[in-house]
Amino acid sequence: MKSMRTIIEKIDKNKINTYIIREAGRILREGGLVAFPTETVYGLGADALNEHAAQKIYAAKGRPSDNPLIIHITNMDDLAKITSFIPEAAKVIADKYWPGPLTMIFDKSGIVPYGTTGGLDTVAVRMPSHEIAREVIDAGGGYIAAPSANTSGRPSPTTALHVEEDMTGKIDMIIDGGSVDIGVESTILDMTVVPPMILRPGAITREMLTELIGEVSVDKTLITPDSKKTPKAPGMKYRHYAPKAELTIVEGEIKEVIAKINSLAAEKLEEGLKVGIIGTEETVGCYPAGDVKSIGTREDEATIAGSLYGILREFDNDGVDYIYSEAFATGGIGSAIMNRLLKAAGHHVIHI
Ligand code: AMP
Ligand code: MG
């Protein structure tokens, strides 16, 4: 692909520069690409109703064309225009969790091009809460397709620097709004089936949704990953979020996990290889050798979600050959953390 000039602009989310927003809006309306922060991860935006613009996203990311895009909106009137039916339960959920880190899937209306939905008759929609994202969406015409702003297969970007690593020379503009809040992608909930089904875990958990609308199912491929079934979200079948090093998760009683990771690390270090270790605030002091990083504290799992992708990128930059990680609890946001970590590890887990 021909290299282009990428404009990089900083915006303070508490004092939004309207000139930069207008410029981003102009680029999007003319069919260009703008990366911007959301509360989950950085998104790579294009006009979702312009098939040609949406196609540019696939080229910039190197994304397979059967992997559909999520359309980002800022209000419920716009939801009605891109869908052909909105179930009552979706209105209840939107009322409580939109704007926020939740994507819902609906039957699409005629104005949504198949180039945006990967040929599907359904459309994924999210209403983000991040102030900069909302301003960019409105300035760009109201319907912005925005997958994570990373090269396909790399960890999703949680800072503008991560976006720059992957997208400089490939897109028109990057808006730097600082670090994101959550750090893992939105929950995806399929509203075209009864009961609604979670296709990707995120910060809005199954427990939160069940409490609100009753029964919610979970795509079986998320629970038993080696089953022969294809995930319902086309993108979930790809080996996402992968660091360059081989990642192994060690699961079990924490003292034994630490001992196992130390012995695995010692073996590789002995061979002259570079080893990365993912521990927590509680355990980093227990690893005497290797490139040891704390992913956050078990007292507050949101800190772990927030650091996950950044740490995987740091290990890429450090050039480690092997990474060993502790496993994390799977309740609440923990399901999203373990889903991403397992994918990054290609489901390579040692149980002790
Ligand atoms: P990303 O934008 O990188 O967070 O990826 C979007 C995710 O949403 C991918 O896993 C897609 O497969 C999924 N997705 C988007 N649209 C649909 C849809 N209509 N049906 C099912 N999954 C979808
Ligand atoms: Mg992605």
Coordinates of C-alpha atoms and ligand atoms in Angstrom, one line a residue:
M1 CA 0.0 0.0 0.0
K2 CA 1.2 3.5 -0.8
S3 CA 2.3 5.4 2.2
M4 CA 0.4 8.6 3.1
R5 CA 0.9 11.5 5.5
T6 CA -0.8 10.8 8.9
I7 CA -1.7 13.9 10.9
I8 CA -1.4 13.3 14.7
E9 CA -3.4 15.7 17.0
K10 CA -3.6 15.7 20.8
I11 CA -6.9 16.5 22.4
D12 CA -7.7 17.0 26.1
K13 CA -11.0 15.3 26.7
N14 CA -11.9 17.9 29.3
K15 CA -11.3 20.7 26.9
I16 CA -12.1 19.5 23.4
N17 CA -10.5 21.4 20.6
T18 CA -13.4 21.9 18.1
Y19 CA -11.1 22.8 15.2
I20 CA -9.5 19.4 15.3
I21 CA -12.9 17.7 15.6
R22 CA -14.2 19.6 12.6
E23 CA -11.1 18.5 10.6
A24 CA -11.6 14.9 11.7
G25 CA -15.3 15.2 10.6
R26 CA -14.3 16.5 7.2
I27 CA -11.8 13.7 6.6
L28 CA -14.5 11.1 7.6
R29 CA -17.2 12.7 5.4
E30 CA -14.8 12.6 2.4
G31 CA -14.2 8.9 2.9
G32 CA -10.9 9.0 4.9
L33 CA -9.7 7.2 8.0
V34 CA -9.4 8.7 11.5
A35 CA -8.3 6.8 14.6
F36 CA -9.7 8.1 17.9
P37 CA -10.0 7.0 21.6
T38 CA -13.1 5.3 23.0
E39 CA -13.6 4.1 26.6
T40 CA -12.7 0.5 25.5
V41 CA -9.7 0.7 23.0
Y42 CA -8.7 3.1 20.2
G43 CA -10.9 2.8 17.2
L44 CA -10.1 3.2 13.5
G45 CA -13.0 5.2 12.1
A46 CA -14.6 5.4 8.6
D47 CA -18.0 6.5 7.3
A48 CA -20.0 3.2 7.8
L49 CA -22.5 4.0 5.1
N50 CA -19.8 4.6 2.5
E51 CA -18.8 1.2 1.3
H52 CA -15.6 2.5 -0.3
A53 CA -14.5 4.2 3.0
A54 CA -15.3 1.0 5.0
Q55 CA -13.1 -1.0 2.6
K56 CA -10.2 1.2 3.4
I57 CA -10.3 0.0 7.0
Y58 CA -9.8 -3.6 5.8
A59 CA -6.8 -2.5 3.8
A60 CA -5.2 -0.4 6.6
K61 CA -5.6 -3.2 9.2
G62 CA -4.9 -6.1 6.9
R63 CA -8.3 -7.4 8.2
P64 CA -10.1 -10.4 6.5
S65 CA -13.1 -9.0 4.6
D66 CA -15.5 -11.5 6.2
N67 CA -14.9 -9.9 9.6
P68 CA -17.7 -7.3 10.0
L69 CA -17.4 -3.8 11.5
I70 CA -19.2 -2.3 14.4
I71 CA -21.1 0.9 13.7
H72 CA -20.7 3.6 16.3
I73 CA -23.6 6.0 16.9
T74 CA -24.4 8.7 19.5
N75 CA -28.2 8.5 19.8
M76 CA -31.3 6.2 19.6
D77 CA -32.8 7.9 16.6
D78 CA -29.8 6.9 14.6
L79 CA -30.2 3.3 15.8
A80 CA -33.6 3.1 14.2
K81 CA -32.2 4.2 10.8
I82 CA -29.6 1.4 10.5
T83 CA -31.7 -1.4 11.9
S84 CA -35.0 -3.0 10.7
F85 CA -36.2 -4.2 14.1
I86 CA -35.3 -3.3 17.7
P87 CA -36.5 -5.8 20.3
E88 CA -38.0 -4.5 23.6
A89 CA -35.1 -6.1 25.6
A90 CA -32.6 -4.1 23.5
K91 CA -34.4 -0.9 24.5
V92 CA -34.2 -1.8 28.2
I93 CA -30.5 -2.7 27.8
A94 CA -29.7 0.5 25.9
D95 CA -31.5 2.6 28.5
K96 CA -29.2 1.2 31.2
Y97 CA -25.8 0.5 29.5
W98 CA -25.7 3.0 26.5
P99 CA -23.6 5.0 26.1
G100 CA -21.0 2.4 27.2
P101 CA -18.8 -0.6 26.4
L102 CA -21.6 -2.8 24.9
T103 CA -22.3 -3.7 21.3
M104 CA -25.6 -5.1 20.2
I105 CA -26.4 -7.0 17.0
F106 CA -29.7 -6.3 15.1
D107 CA -31.2 -7.0 11.7
K108 CA -29.8 -4.3 9.4
S109 CA -31.8 -1.8 7.4
G110 CA -31.2 -1.2 3.6
I111 CA -28.9 1.8 4.1
V112 CA -26.1 -0.3 5.7
P113 CA -23.8 -1.6 2.9
Y114 CA -22.8 -5.2 2.9
G115 CA -19.2 -4.0 2.7
T116 CA -19.6 -2.9 6.3
T117 CA -21.3 -6.1 7.6
G118 CA -19.0 -8.6 5.9
G119 CA -22.0 -9.7 3.7
L120 CA -24.3 -10.3 6.7
D121 CA -27.9 -9.2 7.0
T122 CA -27.2 -8.2 10.6
V123 CA -25.4 -5.2 11.9
A124 CA -23.4 -4.6 15.1
V125 CA -24.0 -1.2 16.8
R126 CA -22.4 0.5 19.8
M127 CA -23.0 3.9 21.4
P128 CA -19.7 4.8 23.1
S129 CA -19.5 7.2 26.1
H130 CA -16.0 8.7 25.5
E131 CA -16.5 12.4 24.8
I132 CA -13.9 12.6 22.0
A133 CA -15.4 9.5 20.3
R134 CA -18.9 11.1 20.5
E135 CA -17.8 14.4 19.0
V136 CA -15.9 12.6 16.2
I137 CA -18.9 10.4 15.4
D138 CA -21.2 13.4 15.1
A139 CA -18.8 15.4 13.1
G140 CA -18.3 12.5 10.7
G141 CA -21.9 12.1 9.9
G142 CA -23.3 10.0 12.8
Y143 CA -22.5 6.4 11.6
I144 CA -18.8 5.5 12.1
A145 CA -17.5 2.0 11.6
A146 CA -14.6 1.7 14.1
P147 CA -12.8 -1.6 14.7
S148 CA -9.8 -1.6 17.0
A149 CA -7.0 0.6 15.4
N150 CA -4.4 -2.1 15.3
T151 CA -2.9 -4.2 12.5
S152 CA -5.0 -7.4 12.4
G153 CA -3.5 -10.0 14.8
R154 CA -1.7 -7.5 17.0
P155 CA -2.9 -6.5 20.5
S156 CA -5.6 -3.8 20.4
P157 CA -4.3 -0.3 21.0
T158 CA -4.9 1.4 24.4
T159 CA -2.8 4.5 23.8
A160 CA -2.2 6.7 20.7
L161 CA 1.4 5.5 20.6
H162 CA 0.2 1.9 20.0
V163 CA -2.0 3.3 17.1
E164 CA 1.1 5.2 15.7
E165 CA 3.1 1.9 15.8
D166 CA 0.6 0.2 13.5
M167 CA -1.1 2.9 11.5
T168 CA 1.4 5.7 10.7
G169 CA 1.5 6.1 6.9
K170 CA -1.7 4.2 6.4
I171 CA -4.5 6.5 7.7
D172 CA -5.3 10.2 7.5
M173 CA -5.4 11.2 11.2
I174 CA -4.7 9.9 14.7
I175 CA -6.4 11.7 17.6
D176 CA -4.4 11.3 20.8
G177 CA -6.7 11.5 23.7
G178 CA -4.5 9.7 26.2
S179 CA -4.9 6.2 27.7
V180 CA -8.3 4.5 27.4
D181 CA -10.3 3.7 30.6
I182 CA -11.2 0.0 30.1
G183 CA -8.6 -1.6 27.9
V184 CA -10.5 -4.5 26.4
E185 CA -13.0 -4.4 23.6
S186 CA -16.8 -4.1 24.1
T187 CA -19.1 -6.9 25.1
I188 CA -20.9 -8.2 22.0
L189 CA -24.6 -9.2 22.6
D190 CA -26.6 -10.8 19.7
M191 CA -30.2 -9.4 20.0
T192 CA -31.4 -11.3 16.9
V193 CA -31.8 -14.6 18.9
V194 CA -33.9 -15.5 22.0
P195 CA -32.5 -15.5 24.6
P196 CA -29.8 -12.9 23.6
M197 CA -26.4 -14.4 23.3
I198 CA -23.0 -13.0 24.3
L199 CA -20.6 -13.5 21.4
R200 CA -17.6 -11.7 23.1
P201 CA -17.2 -11.0 26.8
G202 CA -16.4 -7.4 27.9
A203 CA -16.9 -4.9 30.7
I204 CA -20.7 -5.3 30.6
T205 CA -20.9 -8.8 32.1
R206 CA -23.3 -11.7 31.7
E207 CA -24.3 -11.2 35.4
M208 CA -25.2 -7.5 34.7
L209 CA -27.3 -8.4 31.7
T210 CA -29.1 -11.3 33.3
E211 CA -30.0 -9.1 36.3
L212 CA -31.6 -6.6 33.8
I213 CA -33.4 -8.8 31.2
G214 CA -33.4 -12.4 32.6
E215 CA -31.8 -15.3 30.6
V216 CA -28.7 -14.5 28.5
S217 CA -26.8 -17.3 26.8
V218 CA -23.1 -17.4 25.9
D219 CA -21.6 -18.6 22.5
K220 CA -20.4 -22.1 23.3
T221 CA -17.1 -21.5 21.4
L222 CA -16.2 -19.0 24.1
I223 CA -16.5 -21.7 26.8
T224 CA -15.0 -24.7 25.0
P225 CA -12.5 -23.1 22.6
D226 CA -11.3 -26.3 21.0
S227 CA -14.8 -27.4 19.9
K228 CA -15.1 -27.7 16.1
K229 CA -17.9 -25.0 16.0
T230 CA -17.3 -21.7 14.4
P231 CA -17.9 -18.7 16.6
K232 CA -21.0 -16.6 15.7
A233 CA -19.0 -13.4 15.7
P234 CA -16.9 -14.0 12.5
G235 CA -13.9 -12.1 14.0
M236 CA -13.6 -14.4 17.0
K237 CA -12.3 -17.3 15.0
Y238 CA -9.0 -15.5 14.2
R239 CA -6.0 -15.7 16.4
H240 CA -6.3 -12.2 17.8
Y241 CA -4.3 -10.3 20.3
A242 CA -1.1 -12.3 19.6
P243 CA 2.2 -11.2 21.0
K244 CA 5.3 -12.2 18.9
A245 CA 6.6 -14.5 21.7
E246 CA 5.1 -17.8 22.6
L247 CA 2.8 -17.2 25.6
T248 CA 1.9 -19.8 28.2
I249 CA -0.6 -19.4 31.0
V250 CA 0.0 -21.3 34.3
E251 CA -3.1 -22.0 36.3
G252 CA -3.4 -23.3 39.9
E253 CA -2.7 -22.5 43.5
I254 CA -0.7 -19.2 43.4
K255 CA 2.4 -20.5 45.3
E256 CA 2.7 -23.5 42.9
V257 CA 2.1 -21.2 39.9
I258 CA 5.0 -19.0 41.0
A259 CA 7.3 -22.0 41.5
K260 CA 6.3 -23.4 38.1
I261 CA 6.8 -20.1 36.2
N262 CA 10.2 -19.7 37.9
S263 CA 11.4 -23.2 36.9
L264 CA 10.1 -22.7 33.3
A265 CA 11.8 -19.3 33.1
A266 CA 15.1 -20.7 34.4
E267 CA 15.1 -23.4 31.8
K268 CA 14.7 -20.9 28.9
L269 CA 17.2 -18.4 30.4
E270 CA 19.7 -21.3 30.7
E271 CA 19.4 -21.7 27.0
G272 CA 20.2 -18.0 26.5
L273 CA 16.6 -17.1 25.5
K274 CA 14.7 -13.9 26.7
V275 CA 11.8 -14.6 29.0
G276 CA 8.9 -12.3 30.0
I277 CA 6.8 -12.9 33.1
I278 CA 3.3 -11.5 33.8
G279 CA 2.7 -11.2 37.5
T280 CA 0.6 -8.9 39.7
E281 CA 1.4 -6.3 42.3
E282 CA 1.0 -9.1 44.8
T283 CA 3.5 -11.4 43.2
V284 CA 6.1 -9.5 41.1
G285 CA 8.6 -9.7 44.0
C286 CA 8.5 -13.5 43.8
Y287 CA 10.1 -13.8 40.4
P288 CA 13.9 -13.4 40.7
A289 CA 14.8 -13.7 37.0
G290 CA 13.5 -12.6 33.6
D291 CA 11.7 -9.5 32.3
V292 CA 9.0 -9.3 35.0
K293 CA 6.0 -7.0 34.6
S294 CA 3.1 -6.3 36.9
I295 CA -0.3 -6.4 35.1
G296 CA -2.2 -4.8 38.0
T297 CA -3.7 -5.9 41.3
R298 CA -6.0 -8.8 42.0
E299 CA -7.8 -6.5 44.4
D300 CA -9.1 -4.6 41.4
E301 CA -9.4 -6.6 38.2
A302 CA -10.1 -3.5 36.1
T303 CA -6.4 -2.6 36.5
I304 CA -5.5 -5.9 34.9
A305 CA -7.9 -5.3 31.9
G306 CA -6.4 -1.9 31.6
S307 CA -2.8 -3.1 31.3
L308 CA -3.1 -6.4 29.3
Y309 CA -2.6 -5.2 25.7
G310 CA 0.0 -2.6 26.7
I311 CA 2.1 -5.3 28.4
L312 CA 1.8 -7.6 25.4
R313 CA 3.1 -4.8 23.2
E314 CA 5.9 -4.0 25.6
F315 CA 7.1 -7.6 25.4
D316 CA 7.0 -7.4 21.6
N317 CA 9.2 -4.3 21.8
D318 CA 11.6 -6.0 24.4
G319 CA 12.0 -8.9 21.9
V320 CA 11.3 -11.7 24.4
D321 CA 11.1 -15.3 23.1
Y322 CA 8.8 -16.7 25.8
I323 CA 6.1 -15.2 28.1
Y324 CA 4.7 -16.9 31.2
S325 CA 1.6 -15.5 32.8
E326 CA -0.4 -16.2 35.9
A327 CA -4.1 -17.0 35.3
F328 CA -6.9 -14.7 36.6
A329 CA -10.3 -15.2 38.1
T330 CA -13.1 -15.6 35.6
G331 CA -16.0 -13.7 37.3
G332 CA -17.1 -10.2 36.1
I333 CA -14.5 -8.5 33.9
G334 CA -12.3 -11.5 34.5
S335 CA -14.1 -13.4 31.7
A336 CA -13.0 -10.8 29.3
I337 CA -9.5 -10.8 30.6
M338 CA -9.1 -14.6 30.4
N339 CA -10.8 -14.7 26.9
R340 CA -8.2 -12.3 25.5
L341 CA -5.3 -13.9 27.4
L342 CA -6.2 -17.4 26.2
K343 CA -6.4 -16.2 22.6
A344 CA -3.1 -14.5 23.0
A345 CA -1.7 -17.8 24.3
G346 CA -3.3 -19.8 21.5
H347 CA -5.0 -21.6 24.4
H348 CA -1.7 -22.9 25.7
V349 CA -2.4 -23.5 29.4
I350 CA -0.5 -25.5 32.1
H351 CA -2.8 -26.6 34.9
I352 CA -1.0 -27.6 38.1
Ligands
AMP1 P1 -13.4 -5.1 16.5 O1 -14.1 -4.0 15.8 O2 -12.0 -5.2 16.2 O3 -13.7 -5.0 18.0 O4 -14.2 -6.4 16.0 C1 -15.6 -6.5 15.9 C2 -16.1 -7.8 16.3 O5 -17.6 -7.7 16.1 C3 -15.6 -9.0 15.5 O6 -15.4 -10.1 16.3 C4 -16.8 -9.2 14.5 O7 -16.9 -10.5 14.1 C5 -18.0 -8.9 15.4 N1 -19.2 -8.5 14.6 C6 -19.4 -7.3 13.9 N2 -20.6 -7.4 13.3 C7 -21.2 -8.6 13.6 C8 -22.4 -9.2 13.2 N3 -23.3 -8.6 12.4 N4 -22.6 -10.5 13.7 C9 -21.8 -11.1 14.5 N5 -20.6 -10.5 14.9 C10 -20.3 -9.3 14.4
MG2 MG -10.0 -5.9 16.9

